[in-house]
PDB file of C-alpha atoms in Angstrom:
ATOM      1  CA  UNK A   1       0.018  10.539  16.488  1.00 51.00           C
ATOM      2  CA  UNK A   2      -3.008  12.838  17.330  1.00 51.00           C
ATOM      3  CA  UNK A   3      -6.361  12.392  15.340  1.00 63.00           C
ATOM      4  CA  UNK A   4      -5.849  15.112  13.077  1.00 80.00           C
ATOM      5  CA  UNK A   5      -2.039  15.034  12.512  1.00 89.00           C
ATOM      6  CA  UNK A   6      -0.535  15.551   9.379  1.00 91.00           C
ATOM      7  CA  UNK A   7       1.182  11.758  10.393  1.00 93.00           C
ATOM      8  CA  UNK A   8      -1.996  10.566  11.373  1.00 94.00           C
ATOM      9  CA  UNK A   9      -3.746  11.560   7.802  1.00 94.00           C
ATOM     10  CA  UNK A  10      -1.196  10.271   5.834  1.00 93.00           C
ATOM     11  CA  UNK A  11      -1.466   7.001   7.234  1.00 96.00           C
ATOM     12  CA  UNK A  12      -4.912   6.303   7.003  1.00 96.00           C
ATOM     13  CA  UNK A  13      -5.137   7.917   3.453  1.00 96.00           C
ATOM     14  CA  UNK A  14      -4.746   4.594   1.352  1.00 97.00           C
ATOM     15  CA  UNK A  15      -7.535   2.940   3.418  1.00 98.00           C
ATOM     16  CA  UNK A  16      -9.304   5.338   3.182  1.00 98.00           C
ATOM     17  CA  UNK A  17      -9.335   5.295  -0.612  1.00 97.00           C
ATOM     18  CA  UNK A  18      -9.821   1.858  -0.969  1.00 97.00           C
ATOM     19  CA  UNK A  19     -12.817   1.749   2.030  1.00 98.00           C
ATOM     20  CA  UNK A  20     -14.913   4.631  -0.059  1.00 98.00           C
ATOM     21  CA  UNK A  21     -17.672   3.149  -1.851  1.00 98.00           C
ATOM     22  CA  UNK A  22     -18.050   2.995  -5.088  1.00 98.00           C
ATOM     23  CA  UNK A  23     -21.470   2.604  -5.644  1.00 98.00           C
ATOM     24  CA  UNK A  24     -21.444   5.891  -3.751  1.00 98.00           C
ATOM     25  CA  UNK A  25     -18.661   7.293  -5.868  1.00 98.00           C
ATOM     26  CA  UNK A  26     -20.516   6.509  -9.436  1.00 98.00           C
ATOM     27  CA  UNK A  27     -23.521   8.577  -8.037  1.00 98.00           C
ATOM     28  CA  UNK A  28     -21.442  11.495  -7.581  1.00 98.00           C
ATOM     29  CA  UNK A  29     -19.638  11.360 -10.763  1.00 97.00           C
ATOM     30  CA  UNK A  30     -23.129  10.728 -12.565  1.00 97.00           C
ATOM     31  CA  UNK A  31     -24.602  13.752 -10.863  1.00 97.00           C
ATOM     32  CA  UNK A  32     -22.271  16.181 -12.518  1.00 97.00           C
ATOM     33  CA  UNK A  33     -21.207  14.357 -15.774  1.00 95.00           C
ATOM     34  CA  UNK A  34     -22.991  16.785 -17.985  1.00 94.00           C
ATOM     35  CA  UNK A  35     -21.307  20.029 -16.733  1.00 95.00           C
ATOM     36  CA  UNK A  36     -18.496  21.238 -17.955  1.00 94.00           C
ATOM     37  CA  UNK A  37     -17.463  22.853 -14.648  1.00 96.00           C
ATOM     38  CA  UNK A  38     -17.914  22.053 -10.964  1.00 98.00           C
ATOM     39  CA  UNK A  39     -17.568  24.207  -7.598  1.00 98.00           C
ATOM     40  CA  UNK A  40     -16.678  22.655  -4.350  1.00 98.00           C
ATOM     41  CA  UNK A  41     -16.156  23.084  -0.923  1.00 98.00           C
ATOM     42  CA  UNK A  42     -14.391  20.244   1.220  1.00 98.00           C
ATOM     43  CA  UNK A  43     -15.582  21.209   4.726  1.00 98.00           C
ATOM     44  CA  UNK A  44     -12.918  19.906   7.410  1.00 96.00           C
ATOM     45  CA  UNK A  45     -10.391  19.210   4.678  1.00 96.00           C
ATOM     46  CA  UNK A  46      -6.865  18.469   6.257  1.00 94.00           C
ATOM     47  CA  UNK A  47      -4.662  18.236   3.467  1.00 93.00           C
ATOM     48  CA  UNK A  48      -6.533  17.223   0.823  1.00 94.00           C
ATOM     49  CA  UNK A  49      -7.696  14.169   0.709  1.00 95.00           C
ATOM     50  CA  UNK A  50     -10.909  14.613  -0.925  1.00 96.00           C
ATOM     51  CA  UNK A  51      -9.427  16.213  -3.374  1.00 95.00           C
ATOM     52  CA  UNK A  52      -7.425  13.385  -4.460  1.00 94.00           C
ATOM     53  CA  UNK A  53      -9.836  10.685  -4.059  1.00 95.00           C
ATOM     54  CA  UNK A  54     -12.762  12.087  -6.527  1.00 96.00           C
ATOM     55  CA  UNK A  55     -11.091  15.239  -8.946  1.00 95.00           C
ATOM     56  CA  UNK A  56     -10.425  12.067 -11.327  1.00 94.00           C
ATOM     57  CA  UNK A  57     -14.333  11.614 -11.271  1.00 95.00           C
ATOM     58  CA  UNK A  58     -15.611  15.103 -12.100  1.00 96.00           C
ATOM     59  CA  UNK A  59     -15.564  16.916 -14.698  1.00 95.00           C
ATOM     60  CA  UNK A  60     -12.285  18.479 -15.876  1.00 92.00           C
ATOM     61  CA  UNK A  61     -12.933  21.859 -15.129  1.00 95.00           C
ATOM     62  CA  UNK A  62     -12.975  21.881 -11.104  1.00 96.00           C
ATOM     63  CA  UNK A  63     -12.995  24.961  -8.693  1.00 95.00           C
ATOM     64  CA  UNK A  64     -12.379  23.810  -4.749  1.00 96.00           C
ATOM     65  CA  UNK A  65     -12.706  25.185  -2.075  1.00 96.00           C
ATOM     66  CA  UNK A  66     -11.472  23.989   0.867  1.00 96.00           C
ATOM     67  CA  UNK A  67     -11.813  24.579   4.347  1.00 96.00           C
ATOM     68  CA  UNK A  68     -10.166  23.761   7.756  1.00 95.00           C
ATOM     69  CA  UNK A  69      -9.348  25.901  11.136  1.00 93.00           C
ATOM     70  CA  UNK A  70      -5.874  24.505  11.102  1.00 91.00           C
ATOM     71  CA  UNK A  71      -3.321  26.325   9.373  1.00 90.00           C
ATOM     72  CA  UNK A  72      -0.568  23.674   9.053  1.00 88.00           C
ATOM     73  CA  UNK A  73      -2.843  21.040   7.994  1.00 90.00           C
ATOM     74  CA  UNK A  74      -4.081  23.968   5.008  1.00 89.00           C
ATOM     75  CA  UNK A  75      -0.813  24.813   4.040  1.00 86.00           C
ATOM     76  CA  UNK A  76      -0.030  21.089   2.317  1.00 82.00           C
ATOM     77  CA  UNK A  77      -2.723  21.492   0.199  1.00 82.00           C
ATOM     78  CA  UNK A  78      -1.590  24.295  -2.213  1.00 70.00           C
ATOM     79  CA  UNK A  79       0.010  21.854  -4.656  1.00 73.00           C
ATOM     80  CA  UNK A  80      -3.421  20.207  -5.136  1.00 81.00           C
ATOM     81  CA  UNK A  81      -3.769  22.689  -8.080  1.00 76.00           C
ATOM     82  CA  UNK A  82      -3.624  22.046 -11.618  1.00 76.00           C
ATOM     83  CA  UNK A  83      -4.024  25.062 -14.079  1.00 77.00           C
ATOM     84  CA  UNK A  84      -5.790  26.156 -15.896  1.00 81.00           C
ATOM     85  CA  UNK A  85      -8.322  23.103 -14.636  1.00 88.00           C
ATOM     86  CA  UNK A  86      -8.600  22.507 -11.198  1.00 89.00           C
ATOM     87  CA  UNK A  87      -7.935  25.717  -8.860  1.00 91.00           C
ATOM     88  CA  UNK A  88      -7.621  24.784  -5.182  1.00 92.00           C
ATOM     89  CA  UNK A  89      -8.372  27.717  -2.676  1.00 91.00           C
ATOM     90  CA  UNK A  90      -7.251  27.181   1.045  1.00 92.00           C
ATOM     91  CA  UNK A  91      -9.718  28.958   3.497  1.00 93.00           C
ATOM     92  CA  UNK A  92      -9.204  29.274   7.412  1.00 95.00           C
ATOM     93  CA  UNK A  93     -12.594  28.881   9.042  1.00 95.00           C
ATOM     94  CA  UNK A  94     -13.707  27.798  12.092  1.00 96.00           C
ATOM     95  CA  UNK A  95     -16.615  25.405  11.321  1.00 96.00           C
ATOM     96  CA  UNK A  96     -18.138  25.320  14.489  1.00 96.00           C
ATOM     97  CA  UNK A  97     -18.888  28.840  15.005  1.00 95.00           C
ATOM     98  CA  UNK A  98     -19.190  29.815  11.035  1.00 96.00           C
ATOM     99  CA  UNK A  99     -20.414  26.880   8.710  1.00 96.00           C
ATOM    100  CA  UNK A 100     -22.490  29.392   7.039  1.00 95.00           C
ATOM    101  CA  UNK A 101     -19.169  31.690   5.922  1.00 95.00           C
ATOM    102  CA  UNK A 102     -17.610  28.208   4.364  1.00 97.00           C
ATOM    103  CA  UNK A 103     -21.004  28.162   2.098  1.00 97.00           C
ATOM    104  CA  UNK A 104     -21.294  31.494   1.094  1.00 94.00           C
ATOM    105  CA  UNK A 105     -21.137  32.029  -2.984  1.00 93.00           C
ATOM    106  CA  UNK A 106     -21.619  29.703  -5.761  1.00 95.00           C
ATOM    107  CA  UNK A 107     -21.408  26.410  -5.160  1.00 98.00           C
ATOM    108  CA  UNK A 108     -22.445  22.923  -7.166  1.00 98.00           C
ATOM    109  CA  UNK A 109     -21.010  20.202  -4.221  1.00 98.00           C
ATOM    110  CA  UNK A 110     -20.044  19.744  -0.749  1.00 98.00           C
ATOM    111  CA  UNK A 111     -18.019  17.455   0.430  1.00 98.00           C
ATOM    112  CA  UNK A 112     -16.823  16.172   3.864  1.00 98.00           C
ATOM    113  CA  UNK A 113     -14.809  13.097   4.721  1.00 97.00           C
ATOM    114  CA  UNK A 114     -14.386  11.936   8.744  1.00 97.00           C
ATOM    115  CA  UNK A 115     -16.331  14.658   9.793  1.00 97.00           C
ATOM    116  CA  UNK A 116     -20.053  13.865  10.514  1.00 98.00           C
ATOM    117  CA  UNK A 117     -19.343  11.171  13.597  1.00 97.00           C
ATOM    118  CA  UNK A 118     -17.146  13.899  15.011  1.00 97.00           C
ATOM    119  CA  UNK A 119     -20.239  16.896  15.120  1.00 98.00           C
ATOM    120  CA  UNK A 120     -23.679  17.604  17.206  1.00 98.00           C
ATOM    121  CA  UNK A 121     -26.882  17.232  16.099  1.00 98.00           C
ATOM    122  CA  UNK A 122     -27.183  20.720  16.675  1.00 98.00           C
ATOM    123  CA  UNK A 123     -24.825  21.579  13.951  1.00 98.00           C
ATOM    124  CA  UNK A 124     -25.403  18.773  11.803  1.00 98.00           C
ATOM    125  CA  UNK A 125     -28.886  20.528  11.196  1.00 98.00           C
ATOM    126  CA  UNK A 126     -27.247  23.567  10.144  1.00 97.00           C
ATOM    127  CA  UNK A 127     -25.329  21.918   7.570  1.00 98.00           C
ATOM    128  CA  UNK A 128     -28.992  19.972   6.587  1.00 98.00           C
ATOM    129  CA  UNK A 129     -30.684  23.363   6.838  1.00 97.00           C
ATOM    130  CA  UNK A 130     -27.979  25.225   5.043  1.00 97.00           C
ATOM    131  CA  UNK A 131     -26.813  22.811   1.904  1.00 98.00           C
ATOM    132  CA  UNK A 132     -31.185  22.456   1.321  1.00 97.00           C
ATOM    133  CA  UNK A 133     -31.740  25.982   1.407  1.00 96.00           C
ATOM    134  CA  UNK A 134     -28.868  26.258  -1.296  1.00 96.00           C
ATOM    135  CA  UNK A 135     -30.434  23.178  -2.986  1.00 97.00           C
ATOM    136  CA  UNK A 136     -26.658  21.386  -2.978  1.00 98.00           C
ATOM    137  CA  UNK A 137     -25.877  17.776  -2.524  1.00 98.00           C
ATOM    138  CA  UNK A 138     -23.701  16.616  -0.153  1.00 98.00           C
ATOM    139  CA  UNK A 139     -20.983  13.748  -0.242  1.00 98.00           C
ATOM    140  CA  UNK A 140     -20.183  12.739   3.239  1.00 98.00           C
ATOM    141  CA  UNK A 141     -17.408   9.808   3.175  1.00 98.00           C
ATOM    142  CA  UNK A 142     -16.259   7.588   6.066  1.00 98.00           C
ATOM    143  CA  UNK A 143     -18.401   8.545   8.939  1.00 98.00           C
ATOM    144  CA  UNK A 144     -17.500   6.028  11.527  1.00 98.00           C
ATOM    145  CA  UNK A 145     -20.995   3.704  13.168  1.00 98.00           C
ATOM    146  CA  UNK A 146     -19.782   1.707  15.908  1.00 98.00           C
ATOM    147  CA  UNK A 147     -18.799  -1.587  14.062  1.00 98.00           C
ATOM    148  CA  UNK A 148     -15.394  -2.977  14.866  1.00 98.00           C
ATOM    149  CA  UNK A 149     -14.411  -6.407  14.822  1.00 98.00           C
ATOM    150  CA  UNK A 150     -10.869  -7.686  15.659  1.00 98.00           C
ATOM    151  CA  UNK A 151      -9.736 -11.306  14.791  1.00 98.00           C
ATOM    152  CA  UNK A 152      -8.860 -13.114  16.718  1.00 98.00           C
ATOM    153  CA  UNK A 153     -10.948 -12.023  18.881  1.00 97.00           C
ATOM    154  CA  UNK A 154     -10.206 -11.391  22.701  1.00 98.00           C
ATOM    155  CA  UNK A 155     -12.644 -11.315  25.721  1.00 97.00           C
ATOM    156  CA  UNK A 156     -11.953  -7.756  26.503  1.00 98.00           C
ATOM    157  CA  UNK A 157     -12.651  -6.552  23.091  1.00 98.00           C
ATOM    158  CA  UNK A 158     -16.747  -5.750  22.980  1.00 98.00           C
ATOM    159  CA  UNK A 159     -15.755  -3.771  26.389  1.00 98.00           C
ATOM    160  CA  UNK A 160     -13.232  -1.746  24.507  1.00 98.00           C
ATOM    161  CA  UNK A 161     -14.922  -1.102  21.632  1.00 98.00           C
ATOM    162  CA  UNK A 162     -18.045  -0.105  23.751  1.00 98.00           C
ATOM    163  CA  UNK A 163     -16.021   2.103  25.482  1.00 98.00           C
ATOM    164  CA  UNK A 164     -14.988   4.165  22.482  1.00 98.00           C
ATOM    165  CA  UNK A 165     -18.739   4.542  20.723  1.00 98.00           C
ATOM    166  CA  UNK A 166     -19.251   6.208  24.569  1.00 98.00           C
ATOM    167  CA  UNK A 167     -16.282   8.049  24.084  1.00 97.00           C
ATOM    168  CA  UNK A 168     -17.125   8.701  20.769  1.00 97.00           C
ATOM    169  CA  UNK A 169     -20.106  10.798  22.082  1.00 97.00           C
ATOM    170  CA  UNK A 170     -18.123  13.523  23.565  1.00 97.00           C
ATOM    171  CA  UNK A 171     -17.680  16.808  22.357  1.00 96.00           C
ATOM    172  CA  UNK A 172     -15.162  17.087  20.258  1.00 94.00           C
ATOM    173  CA  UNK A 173     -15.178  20.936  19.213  1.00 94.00           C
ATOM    174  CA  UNK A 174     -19.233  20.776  17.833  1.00 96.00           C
ATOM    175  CA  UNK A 175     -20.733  20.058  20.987  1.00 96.00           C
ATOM    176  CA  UNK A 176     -21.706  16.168  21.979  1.00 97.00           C
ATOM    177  CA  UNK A 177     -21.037  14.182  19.123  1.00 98.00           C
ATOM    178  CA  UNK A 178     -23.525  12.001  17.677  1.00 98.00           C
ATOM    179  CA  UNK A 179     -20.565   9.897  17.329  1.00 97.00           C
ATOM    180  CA  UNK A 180     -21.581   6.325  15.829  1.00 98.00           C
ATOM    181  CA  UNK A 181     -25.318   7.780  14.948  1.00 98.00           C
ATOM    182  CA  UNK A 182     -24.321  10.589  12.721  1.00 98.00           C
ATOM    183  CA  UNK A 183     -24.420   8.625   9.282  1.00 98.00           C
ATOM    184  CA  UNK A 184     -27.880   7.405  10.028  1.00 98.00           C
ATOM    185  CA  UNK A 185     -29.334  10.735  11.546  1.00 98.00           C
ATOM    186  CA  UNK A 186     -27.807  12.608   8.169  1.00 98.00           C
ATOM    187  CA  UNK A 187     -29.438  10.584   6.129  1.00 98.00           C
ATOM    188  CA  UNK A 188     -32.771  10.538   7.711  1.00 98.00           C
ATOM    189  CA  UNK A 189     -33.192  14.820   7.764  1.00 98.00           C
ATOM    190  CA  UNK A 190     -32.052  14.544   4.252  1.00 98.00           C
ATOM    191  CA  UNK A 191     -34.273  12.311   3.129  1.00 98.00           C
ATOM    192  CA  UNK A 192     -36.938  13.959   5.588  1.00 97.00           C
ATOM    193  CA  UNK A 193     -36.184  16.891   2.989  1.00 97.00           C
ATOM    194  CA  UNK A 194     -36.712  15.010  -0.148  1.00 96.00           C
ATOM    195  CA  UNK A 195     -32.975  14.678  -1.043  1.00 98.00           C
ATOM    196  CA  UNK A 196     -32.879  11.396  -2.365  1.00 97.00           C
ATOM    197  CA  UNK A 197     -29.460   9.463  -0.940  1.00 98.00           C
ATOM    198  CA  UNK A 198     -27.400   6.652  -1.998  1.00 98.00           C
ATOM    199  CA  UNK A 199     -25.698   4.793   0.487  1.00 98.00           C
ATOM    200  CA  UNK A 200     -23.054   2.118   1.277  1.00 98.00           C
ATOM    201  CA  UNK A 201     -20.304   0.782   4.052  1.00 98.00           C
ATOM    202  CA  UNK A 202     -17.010   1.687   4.137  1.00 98.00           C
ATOM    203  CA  UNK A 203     -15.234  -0.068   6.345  1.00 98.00           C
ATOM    204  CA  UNK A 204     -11.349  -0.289   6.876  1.00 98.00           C
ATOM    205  CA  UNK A 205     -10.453  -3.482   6.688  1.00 98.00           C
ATOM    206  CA  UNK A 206      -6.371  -4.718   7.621  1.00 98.00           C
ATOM    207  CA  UNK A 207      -4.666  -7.484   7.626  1.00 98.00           C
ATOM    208  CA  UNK A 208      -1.139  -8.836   8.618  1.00 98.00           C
ATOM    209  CA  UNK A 209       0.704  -6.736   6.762  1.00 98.00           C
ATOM    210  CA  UNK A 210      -0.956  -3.170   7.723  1.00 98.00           C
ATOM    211  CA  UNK A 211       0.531  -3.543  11.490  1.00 98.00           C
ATOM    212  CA  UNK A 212       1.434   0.063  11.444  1.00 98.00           C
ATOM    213  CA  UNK A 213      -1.876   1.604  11.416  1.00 98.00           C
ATOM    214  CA  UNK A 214      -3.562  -1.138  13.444  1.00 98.00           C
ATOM    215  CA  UNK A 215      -0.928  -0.217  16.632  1.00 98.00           C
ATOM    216  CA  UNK A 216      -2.131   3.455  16.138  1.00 97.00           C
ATOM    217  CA  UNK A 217      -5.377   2.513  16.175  1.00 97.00           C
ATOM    218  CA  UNK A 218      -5.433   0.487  19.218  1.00 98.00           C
ATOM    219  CA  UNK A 219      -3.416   3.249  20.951  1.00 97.00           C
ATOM    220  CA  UNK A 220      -6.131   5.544  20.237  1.00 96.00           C
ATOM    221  CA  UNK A 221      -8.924   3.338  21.612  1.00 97.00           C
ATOM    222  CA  UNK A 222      -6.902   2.934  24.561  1.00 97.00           C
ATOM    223  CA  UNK A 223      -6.131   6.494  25.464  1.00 96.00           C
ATOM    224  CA  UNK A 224     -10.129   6.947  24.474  1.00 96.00           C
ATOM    225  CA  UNK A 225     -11.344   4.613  27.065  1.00 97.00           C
ATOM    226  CA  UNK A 226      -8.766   5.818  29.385  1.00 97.00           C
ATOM    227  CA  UNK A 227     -10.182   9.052  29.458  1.00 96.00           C
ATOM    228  CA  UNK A 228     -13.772   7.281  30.092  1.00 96.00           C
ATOM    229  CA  UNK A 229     -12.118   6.497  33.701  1.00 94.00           C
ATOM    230  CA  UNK A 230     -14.870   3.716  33.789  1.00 96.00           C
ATOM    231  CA  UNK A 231     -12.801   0.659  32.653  1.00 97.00           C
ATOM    232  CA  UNK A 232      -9.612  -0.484  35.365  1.00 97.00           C
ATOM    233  CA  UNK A 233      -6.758   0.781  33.894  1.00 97.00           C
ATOM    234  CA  UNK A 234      -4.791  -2.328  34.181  1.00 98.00           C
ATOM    235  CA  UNK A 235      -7.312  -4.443  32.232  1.00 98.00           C
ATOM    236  CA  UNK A 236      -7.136  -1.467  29.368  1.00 98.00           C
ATOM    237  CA  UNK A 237      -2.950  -2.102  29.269  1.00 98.00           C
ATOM    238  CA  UNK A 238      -2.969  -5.724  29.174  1.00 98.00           C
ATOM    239  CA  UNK A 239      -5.568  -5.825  26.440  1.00 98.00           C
ATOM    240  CA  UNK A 240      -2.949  -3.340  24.102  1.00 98.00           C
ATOM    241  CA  UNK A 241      -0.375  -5.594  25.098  1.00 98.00           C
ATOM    242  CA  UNK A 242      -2.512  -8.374  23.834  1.00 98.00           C
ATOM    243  CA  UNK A 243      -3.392  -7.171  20.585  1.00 98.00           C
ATOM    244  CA  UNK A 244       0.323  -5.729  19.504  1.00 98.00           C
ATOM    245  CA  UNK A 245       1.638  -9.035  20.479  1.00 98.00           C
ATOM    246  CA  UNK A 246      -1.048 -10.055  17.502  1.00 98.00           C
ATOM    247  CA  UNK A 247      -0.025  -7.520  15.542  1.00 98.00           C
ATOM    248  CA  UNK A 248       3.795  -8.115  15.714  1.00 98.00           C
ATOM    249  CA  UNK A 249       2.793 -12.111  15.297  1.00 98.00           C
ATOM    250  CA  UNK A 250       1.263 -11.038  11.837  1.00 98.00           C
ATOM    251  CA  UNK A 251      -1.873 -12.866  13.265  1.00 98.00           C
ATOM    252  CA  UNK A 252      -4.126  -9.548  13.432  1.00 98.00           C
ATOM    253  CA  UNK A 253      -6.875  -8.635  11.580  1.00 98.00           C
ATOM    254  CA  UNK A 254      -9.355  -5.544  12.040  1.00 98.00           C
ATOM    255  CA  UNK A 255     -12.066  -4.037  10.460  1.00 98.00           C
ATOM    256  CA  UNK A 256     -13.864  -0.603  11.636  1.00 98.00           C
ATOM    257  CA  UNK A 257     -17.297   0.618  10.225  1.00 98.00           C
ATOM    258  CA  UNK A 258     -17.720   3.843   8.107  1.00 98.00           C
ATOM    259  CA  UNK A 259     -20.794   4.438   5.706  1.00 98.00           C
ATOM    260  CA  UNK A 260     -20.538   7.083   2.657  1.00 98.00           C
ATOM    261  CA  UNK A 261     -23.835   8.739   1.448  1.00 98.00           C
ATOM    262  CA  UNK A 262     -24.876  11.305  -1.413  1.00 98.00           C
ATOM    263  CA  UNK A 263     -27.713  13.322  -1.179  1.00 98.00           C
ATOM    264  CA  UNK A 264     -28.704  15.107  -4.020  1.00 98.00           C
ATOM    265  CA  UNK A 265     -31.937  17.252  -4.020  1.00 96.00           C
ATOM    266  CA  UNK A 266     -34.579  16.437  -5.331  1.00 88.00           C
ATOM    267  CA  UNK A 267     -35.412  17.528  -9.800  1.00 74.00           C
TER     268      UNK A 267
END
């Protein structure tokens, strides 16, 4: 599966629900309880899945808006409306070159999921500079920060996962990606701005029985540090063969860092 397949998103999706946290979820629905109607705009959106993880906590009334550069990925997300209360409004855009035209017009919220570790600093000031200048508070979710632990553990596994927080860095359509930084650097220029920001981990965490997304994962990693060319090839093969033999043993467990945040200007 590629990163950003429609596969790829529908497997992670339930961990991804159950890693957001909820402490950073009440401070969104608290922000908005008292209006009757909310406008927002899911930047990166894929098919929807920020949609379905926190329309149950706003208000009724919803207006989305939501934004990708990938026209298969937007055209599953058209059922994600519910008249007359939630409208759902697919928009191509290319966020690198034109965040500003995905902001444009009235908004109350954005949103991102698994988007921040993957952009520059560059354009993660825009985004700073733009939702502040608009006075809108921003719910990033699931912004991966270098943490992984795998049990049981292997000798070859702090190489590995070193390997991907470098590879991590790389551009990956923004420019060089702050990669595991990006969580902490958000917060920080918000806060620099007087946004005030609640915080918390995410992390994935599987066991045993979630085998499927665990061999994806480690595929990933391993194709990642592959590209690196700085860890022998071999050693990267054996260490996959290691950790599916794990896997298919039931003996595997995993669990990858994300952090959530919500900044919300300040009164």
């Amino acid at each position: 599966m590629s990163g950003f397949s429609p596969e790829w998103l529908a497997l992670r999706e339930p961990y991804d629900v159950r890693a957001r946290n909820p402490s950073v979820l009440d401070a969104v629905a608290m922000a908005f309880r008292a209006q009757a109607i909310v406008a927002i705009v899911d930047l990166a959106c894929g098919t929807g899945a920020t949609v379905r993880a926190i329309a149950p906590r706003l208000p009724q009334q919803q207006s989305w808006r939501l934004v990708d550069n990938d026209l298969g990925l937007l055209a599953r997300v058209g059922a994600l409306g519910e008249p007359p209360h939630r409208r759902v409004a697919a928009r191509v855009v290319d966020l690198a070159r034109d965040l500003e035209l995905a902001l444009e017009g009235s908004l109350d919220l954005i949103t991102c999921s698994a988007l921040l570790d993957l952009v520059s600093g560059e354009w993660l000031e825009r985004l700073v500079v733009e939702a502040a200048a608009r006075r809108l508070p921003v719910y990033a979710a699931l912004s991966y920060d270098g943490r992984a632990a795998l049990d049981p553990s292997d000798p070859f596994d702090a190489d590995m996962v070193a390997a991907v927080n470098r590879h991590q860095r790389r551009n990956k359509g923004f420019g060089p990606a702050l990669g595991p930084t990006a969580a902490e650097r958000a917060i920080g220029r918000f806060e620099g701005l007087s946004y005030s920001v609640v915080q918390g981990r995410s992390d994935w965490a599987f066991e045993p029985a979630d085998g499927a997304i665990q061999n994806e994962i480690l595929a990933g990693w391993a194709a990642a540090a592959g590209e690196l060319d700085e860890l022998p090839a071999e050693r990267i093969a054996a260490w996959v063969t290691r950790r599916r033999e794990l896997v298919a043993a039931g003996r595997a467990y995993m669990r990858v860092g994300h952090v959530d945040f919500f900044a919300r200007p300040a009164a």
